[in-house]
PDB file of C-alpha atoms in Angstrom:
ATOM      1  CA  VAL A 108       0.062   0.002   0.072  1.00  0.00           C
ATOM      2  CA  PHE A 109       2.810   2.419   1.591  1.00  0.00           C
ATOM      3  CA  LEU A 110       4.752   1.797  -2.394  1.00  0.00           C
ATOM      4  CA  ASP A 111       1.736   2.552  -4.288  1.00  0.00           C
ATOM      5  CA  ALA A 112       0.699   5.559  -2.892  1.00  0.00           C
ATOM      6  CA  LEU A 113       4.583   6.560  -3.061  1.00  0.00           C
ATOM      7  CA  GLU A 114       4.036   5.759  -7.280  1.00  0.00           C
ATOM      8  CA  SER A 115       0.884   7.873  -7.127  1.00  0.00           C
ATOM      9  CA  ALA A 116       3.026  11.146  -5.386  1.00  0.00           C
ATOM     10  CA  LEU A 117       5.383  10.388  -7.518  1.00  0.00           C
ATOM     11  CA  ALA A 118       2.783  10.090 -10.895  1.00  0.00           C
ATOM     12  CA  ASN A 119       1.382  13.602  -9.291  1.00  0.00           C
ATOM     13  CA  GLY A 120       4.621  15.920  -9.896  1.00  0.00           C
ATOM     14  CA  VAL A 121       6.468  14.977  -6.625  1.00  0.00           C
ATOM     15  CA  SER A 122      10.813  15.250  -7.346  1.00  0.00           C
ATOM     16  CA  LEU A 123      12.277  15.078  -3.453  1.00  0.00           C
ATOM     17  CA  VAL A 124      10.921  12.426  -1.248  1.00  0.00           C
ATOM     18  CA  GLN A 125      11.630  12.061   2.595  1.00  0.00           C
ATOM     19  CA  LEU A 126      11.925   8.848   3.667  1.00  0.00           C
ATOM     20  CA  ARG A 127      10.926   9.142   6.826  1.00  0.00           C
ATOM     21  CA  ALA A 128       9.524   5.897   9.095  1.00  0.00           C
ATOM     22  CA  LYS A 129      10.529   6.438  12.821  1.00  0.00           C
ATOM     23  CA  GLN A 130       8.079   3.234  13.608  1.00  0.00           C
ATOM     24  CA  LEU A 131      10.170   0.593  11.464  1.00  0.00           C
ATOM     25  CA  SER A 132      13.071  -1.266  12.733  1.00  0.00           C
ATOM     26  CA  LYS A 133      16.718   0.233  11.709  1.00  0.00           C
ATOM     27  CA  GLN A 134      17.020  -3.219   9.923  1.00  0.00           C
ATOM     28  CA  ASN A 135      13.157  -3.049   8.432  1.00  0.00           C
ATOM     29  CA  PHE A 136      14.833   0.176   7.500  1.00  0.00           C
ATOM     30  CA  ARG A 137      17.521  -0.462   5.649  1.00  0.00           C
ATOM     31  CA  ALA A 138      15.396  -2.823   4.201  1.00  0.00           C
ATOM     32  CA  LEU A 139      12.650  -0.630   2.489  1.00  0.00           C
ATOM     33  CA  VAL A 140      14.861   1.918   0.874  1.00  0.00           C
ATOM     34  CA  PRO A 141      15.846   0.428  -2.256  1.00  0.00           C
ATOM     35  CA  ALA A 142      12.250  -0.272  -3.660  1.00  0.00           C
ATOM     36  CA  VAL A 143      11.890   3.567  -2.523  1.00  0.00           C
ATOM     37  CA  LEU A 144      14.835   5.110  -3.695  1.00  0.00           C
ATOM     38  CA  ASP A 145      14.580   2.480  -7.086  1.00  0.00           C
ATOM     39  CA  ARG A 146      10.741   4.261  -7.599  1.00  0.00           C
ATOM     40  CA  CYS A 147      12.144   7.446  -6.810  1.00  0.00           C
ATOM     41  CA  GLN A 148      14.731   6.846  -9.341  1.00  0.00           C
ATOM     42  CA  ARG A 149      12.720   5.816 -12.539  1.00  0.00           C
ATOM     43  CA  ALA A 150      10.141   8.845 -11.624  1.00  0.00           C
ATOM     44  CA  GLY A 151      12.762  11.414 -11.503  1.00  0.00           C
ATOM     45  CA  ALA A 152      12.448  12.211  -7.894  1.00  0.00           C
ATOM     46  CA  ARG A 153      15.240  12.274  -5.723  1.00  0.00           C
ATOM     47  CA  LEU A 154      15.510  11.046  -2.189  1.00  0.00           C
ATOM     48  CA  LEU A 155      16.223  12.168   1.239  1.00  0.00           C
ATOM     49  CA  LEU A 156      16.496   9.907   4.174  1.00  0.00           C
ATOM     50  CA  ASN A 157      14.921  10.681   7.430  1.00  0.00           C
ATOM     51  CA  THR A 158      17.538   9.148   9.887  1.00  0.00           C
ATOM     52  CA  ASP A 159      20.780   9.325  11.707  1.00  0.00           C
ATOM     53  CA  ALA A 160      23.699   9.567   9.453  1.00  0.00           C
ATOM     54  CA  MET A 161      25.541   6.447  10.270  1.00  0.00           C
ATOM     55  CA  LEU A 162      22.828   4.496   9.069  1.00  0.00           C
ATOM     56  CA  ALA A 163      22.587   6.653   5.892  1.00  0.00           C
ATOM     57  CA  ASP A 164      25.395   6.377   4.822  1.00  0.00           C
ATOM     58  CA  GLY A 165      25.657   3.638   2.219  1.00  0.00           C
ATOM     59  CA  LEU A 166      21.830   3.475   0.996  1.00  0.00           C
ATOM     60  CA  GLY A 167      22.512   4.950  -1.980  1.00  0.00           C
ATOM     61  CA  ALA A 168      19.854   8.276  -1.243  1.00  0.00           C
ATOM     62  CA  ASP A 169      19.981  11.656  -2.966  1.00  0.00           C
ATOM     63  CA  GLY A 170      20.444  12.659   1.027  1.00  0.00           C
ATOM     64  CA  LEU A 171      19.628  12.977   4.854  1.00  0.00           C
ATOM     65  CA  HIS A 172      16.985  14.712   6.497  1.00  0.00           C
ATOM     66  CA  LEU A 173      17.722  15.736  10.030  1.00  0.00           C
ATOM     67  CA  THR A 174      15.144  15.970  12.583  1.00  0.00           C
ATOM     68  CA  SER A 175      15.624  19.192  15.390  1.00  0.00           C
ATOM     69  CA  ALA A 176      16.655  17.052  17.649  1.00  0.00           C
ATOM     70  CA  ARG A 177      19.483  15.791  15.447  1.00  0.00           C
ATOM     71  CA  LEU A 178      20.360  18.683  13.842  1.00  0.00           C
ATOM     72  CA  ARG A 179      20.775  20.357  17.530  1.00  0.00           C
ATOM     73  CA  ALA A 180      23.321  17.930  17.739  1.00  0.00           C
ATOM     74  CA  LEU A 181      25.683  18.399  15.684  1.00  0.00           C
ATOM     75  CA  THR A 182      28.621  20.606  15.194  1.00  0.00           C
ATOM     76  CA  GLU A 183      29.693  20.150  11.773  1.00  0.00           C
ATOM     77  CA  ARG A 184      27.625  19.081   8.700  1.00  0.00           C
ATOM     78  CA  PRO A 185      27.652  15.551   8.382  1.00  0.00           C
ATOM     79  CA  PRO A 186      30.050  13.961   5.814  1.00  0.00           C
ATOM     80  CA  GLY A 187      28.896  12.808   1.908  1.00  0.00           C
ATOM     81  CA  ASP A 188      30.227  14.039  -1.150  1.00  0.00           C
ATOM     82  CA  GLY A 189      27.522  15.544  -2.815  1.00  0.00           C
ATOM     83  CA  LEU A 190      24.573  14.656  -0.674  1.00  0.00           C
ATOM     84  CA  LEU A 191      21.801  16.956  -0.121  1.00  0.00           C
ATOM     85  CA  VAL A 192      21.204  17.889   3.647  1.00  0.00           C
ATOM     86  CA  ALA A 193      18.230  19.320   5.152  1.00  0.00           C
ATOM     87  CA  ALA A 194      17.226  19.770   8.267  1.00  0.00           C
ATOM     88  CA  SER A 195      13.900  20.846   9.875  1.00  0.00           C
ATOM     89  CA  CYS A 196      13.653  24.189  12.504  1.00  0.00           C
ATOM     90  CA  HIS A 197      11.080  25.322  14.617  1.00  0.00           C
ATOM     91  CA  THR A 198      12.740  28.138  15.861  1.00  0.00           C
ATOM     92  CA  LEU A 199      14.969  30.853  15.187  1.00  0.00           C
ATOM     93  CA  GLN A 200      17.651  28.993  16.537  1.00  0.00           C
ATOM     94  CA  ASP A 201      17.552  26.144  14.768  1.00  0.00           C
ATOM     95  CA  VAL A 202      17.240  28.561  11.318  1.00  0.00           C
ATOM     96  CA  ARG A 203      20.553  29.672  12.322  1.00  0.00           C
ATOM     97  CA  HIS A 204      22.110  26.233  13.109  1.00  0.00           C
ATOM     98  CA  ALA A 205      21.156  24.756  10.146  1.00  0.00           C
ATOM     99  CA  GLY A 206      23.011  28.428   8.225  1.00  0.00           C
ATOM    100  CA  ASP A 207      25.634  27.998  10.385  1.00  0.00           C
ATOM    101  CA  LEU A 208      26.406  24.601   9.456  1.00  0.00           C
ATOM    102  CA  GLY A 209      26.080  24.412   5.737  1.00  0.00           C
ATOM    103  CA  LEU A 210      23.559  22.570   5.410  1.00  0.00           C
ATOM    104  CA  ASP A 211      21.232  22.657   1.927  1.00  0.00           C
ATOM    105  CA  PHE A 212      17.597  23.762   2.795  1.00  0.00           C
ATOM    106  CA  VAL A 213      15.761  23.875   5.928  1.00  0.00           C
ATOM    107  CA  VAL A 214      11.739  22.912   6.294  1.00  0.00           C
ATOM    108  CA  VAL A 215      10.505  25.410   8.695  1.00  0.00           C
ATOM    109  CA  SER A 216       6.867  23.276  10.645  1.00  0.00           C
ATOM    110  CA  PRO A 217       4.545  23.781  11.613  1.00  0.00           C
ATOM    111  CA  VAL A 218       3.278  26.894   9.933  1.00  0.00           C
ATOM    112  CA  ARG A 219      -0.287  25.618  10.239  1.00  0.00           C
ATOM    113  CA  GLN A 220      -1.861  23.153  12.815  1.00  0.00           C
ATOM    114  CA  THR A 221      -1.433  19.989  11.430  1.00  0.00           C
ATOM    115  CA  THR A 222      -3.438  16.170  12.290  1.00  0.00           C
ATOM    116  CA  SER A 223       0.300  14.481  11.984  1.00  0.00           C
ATOM    117  CA  HIS A 224       1.656  16.657  15.306  1.00  0.00           C
ATOM    118  CA  PRO A 225      -1.629  18.499  16.663  1.00  0.00           C
ATOM    119  CA  ASP A 226      -0.637  19.324  19.894  1.00  0.00           C
ATOM    120  CA  ALA A 227       2.294  21.530  18.081  1.00  0.00           C
ATOM    121  CA  VAL A 228       1.468  25.647  18.089  1.00  0.00           C
ATOM    122  CA  PRO A 229       1.219  27.015  14.797  1.00  0.00           C
ATOM    123  CA  LEU A 230       3.975  29.607  13.759  1.00  0.00           C
ATOM    124  CA  GLY A 231       1.445  30.827  11.255  1.00  0.00           C
ATOM    125  CA  ILE A 232       2.187  33.143   7.946  1.00  0.00           C
ATOM    126  CA  GLU A 233       3.369  35.916  10.262  1.00  0.00           C
ATOM    127  CA  GLY A 234       6.247  33.468  11.896  1.00  0.00           C
ATOM    128  CA  LEU A 235       7.268  31.119   8.605  1.00  0.00           C
ATOM    129  CA  ARG A 236       7.985  35.050   7.142  1.00  0.00           C
ATOM    130  CA  GLN A 237      10.407  35.952  10.289  1.00  0.00           C
ATOM    131  CA  LEU A 238      12.440  32.823   9.823  1.00  0.00           C
ATOM    132  CA  THR A 239      12.848  32.882   6.248  1.00  0.00           C
ATOM    133  CA  GLU A 240      13.955  36.748   6.610  1.00  0.00           C
ATOM    134  CA  GLN A 241      16.635  35.529   8.841  1.00  0.00           C
ATOM    135  CA  SER A 242      18.085  32.144   6.985  1.00  0.00           C
ATOM    136  CA  VAL A 243      20.295  32.049   4.930  1.00  0.00           C
ATOM    137  CA  LEU A 244      19.110  28.755   3.036  1.00  0.00           C
ATOM    138  CA  PRO A 245      16.154  27.957   1.287  1.00  0.00           C
ATOM    139  CA  VAL A 246      13.540  27.346   3.327  1.00  0.00           C
ATOM    140  CA  TYR A 247      10.307  25.297   2.558  1.00  0.00           C
ATOM    141  CA  ALA A 248       7.285  25.553   4.187  1.00  0.00           C
ATOM    142  CA  LEU A 249       5.918  22.275   6.299  1.00  0.00           C
ATOM    143  CA  GLY A 250       2.671  22.227   8.703  1.00  0.00           C
ATOM    144  CA  GLY A 251      -0.919  21.913   7.056  1.00  0.00           C
ATOM    145  CA  MET A 252       0.189  22.700   3.893  1.00  0.00           C
ATOM    146  CA  ARG A 253      -1.222  22.169   0.718  1.00  0.00           C
ATOM    147  CA  LEU A 254      -0.785  22.608  -2.767  1.00  0.00           C
ATOM    148  CA  SER A 255      -3.299  26.104  -2.746  1.00  0.00           C
ATOM    149  CA  ASP A 256      -0.921  27.463   0.166  1.00  0.00           C
ATOM    150  CA  LEU A 257       2.123  27.171  -2.318  1.00  0.00           C
ATOM    151  CA  ASP A 258       1.854  31.243  -3.185  1.00  0.00           C
ATOM    152  CA  ALA A 259       1.122  32.328   0.380  1.00  0.00           C
ATOM    153  CA  ALA A 260       4.137  30.432   1.337  1.00  0.00           C
ATOM    154  CA  PHE A 261       6.135  32.141  -2.045  1.00  0.00           C
ATOM    155  CA  ARG A 262       5.071  35.530  -0.815  1.00  0.00           C
ATOM    156  CA  GLN A 263       6.529  34.900   2.666  1.00  0.00           C
ATOM    157  CA  GLY A 264       9.807  34.120   1.123  1.00  0.00           C
ATOM    158  CA  ALA A 265       9.006  30.421   1.247  1.00  0.00           C
ATOM    159  CA  GLN A 266      10.886  28.382  -1.965  1.00  0.00           C
ATOM    160  CA  GLY A 267       7.997  26.034  -2.209  1.00  0.00           C
ATOM    161  CA  ILE A 268       5.752  23.695   0.223  1.00  0.00           C
ATOM    162  CA  ALA A 269       6.635  20.617   1.668  1.00  0.00           C
ATOM    163  CA  ALA A 270       3.358  18.902   2.622  1.00  0.00           C
ATOM    164  CA  ILE A 271       2.576  14.773   4.188  1.00  0.00           C
ATOM    165  CA  SER A 272      -1.065  14.684   3.844  1.00  0.00           C
ATOM    166  CA  GLY A 273      -1.354  17.606   1.824  1.00  0.00           C
ATOM    167  CA  LEU A 274       0.649  15.953  -0.992  1.00  0.00           C
ATOM    168  CA  TRP A 275       0.723  12.443  -0.484  1.00  0.00           C
ATOM    169  CA  GLY A 276      -2.298  10.495  -1.775  1.00  0.00           C
ATOM    170  CA  ALA A 277      -4.320  13.157  -1.637  1.00  0.00           C
ATOM    171  CA  SER A 278      -5.010  15.828  -4.565  1.00  0.00           C
ATOM    172  CA  GLY A 279      -3.447  18.422  -2.648  1.00  0.00           C
ATOM    173  CA  ALA A 280      -6.159  21.334  -3.257  1.00  0.00           C
TER     174      ALA A 280
END
């Protein structure tokens, strides 16, 4: 079911996928990556792995996506020639730290209320603008985002949106 939904999202134009499967063991995560990577490559999409850098090493993905906790623990950019490294950021300190490390982009969240993190306090569109203005890196808006929010995200200085339910298995409208 998951792989069918991935293929549908890729067919609908998703070009960057983050594999975030916290419920899987490391062994099962490693086993899933080749199937996800194959589908992404066939669709011309890039794959980021949301896991620790050591586990991601050697799995063949295009990059690594850091949780805010992993970001905060770093003192230098994770190694890997040509790999994209992105991070989830929830505060100005996170955004600045990602910039200091020389990451490739950040995902700022949550902009709006989200079903995946219902207890998180949304930054709102104004909070998104404040963080994009302070970032030296490209910013993508996450958290309750849908395709219909793309223009609003652009107006706040974001490069685009990232979404789970807004793009995954839905029309995104």
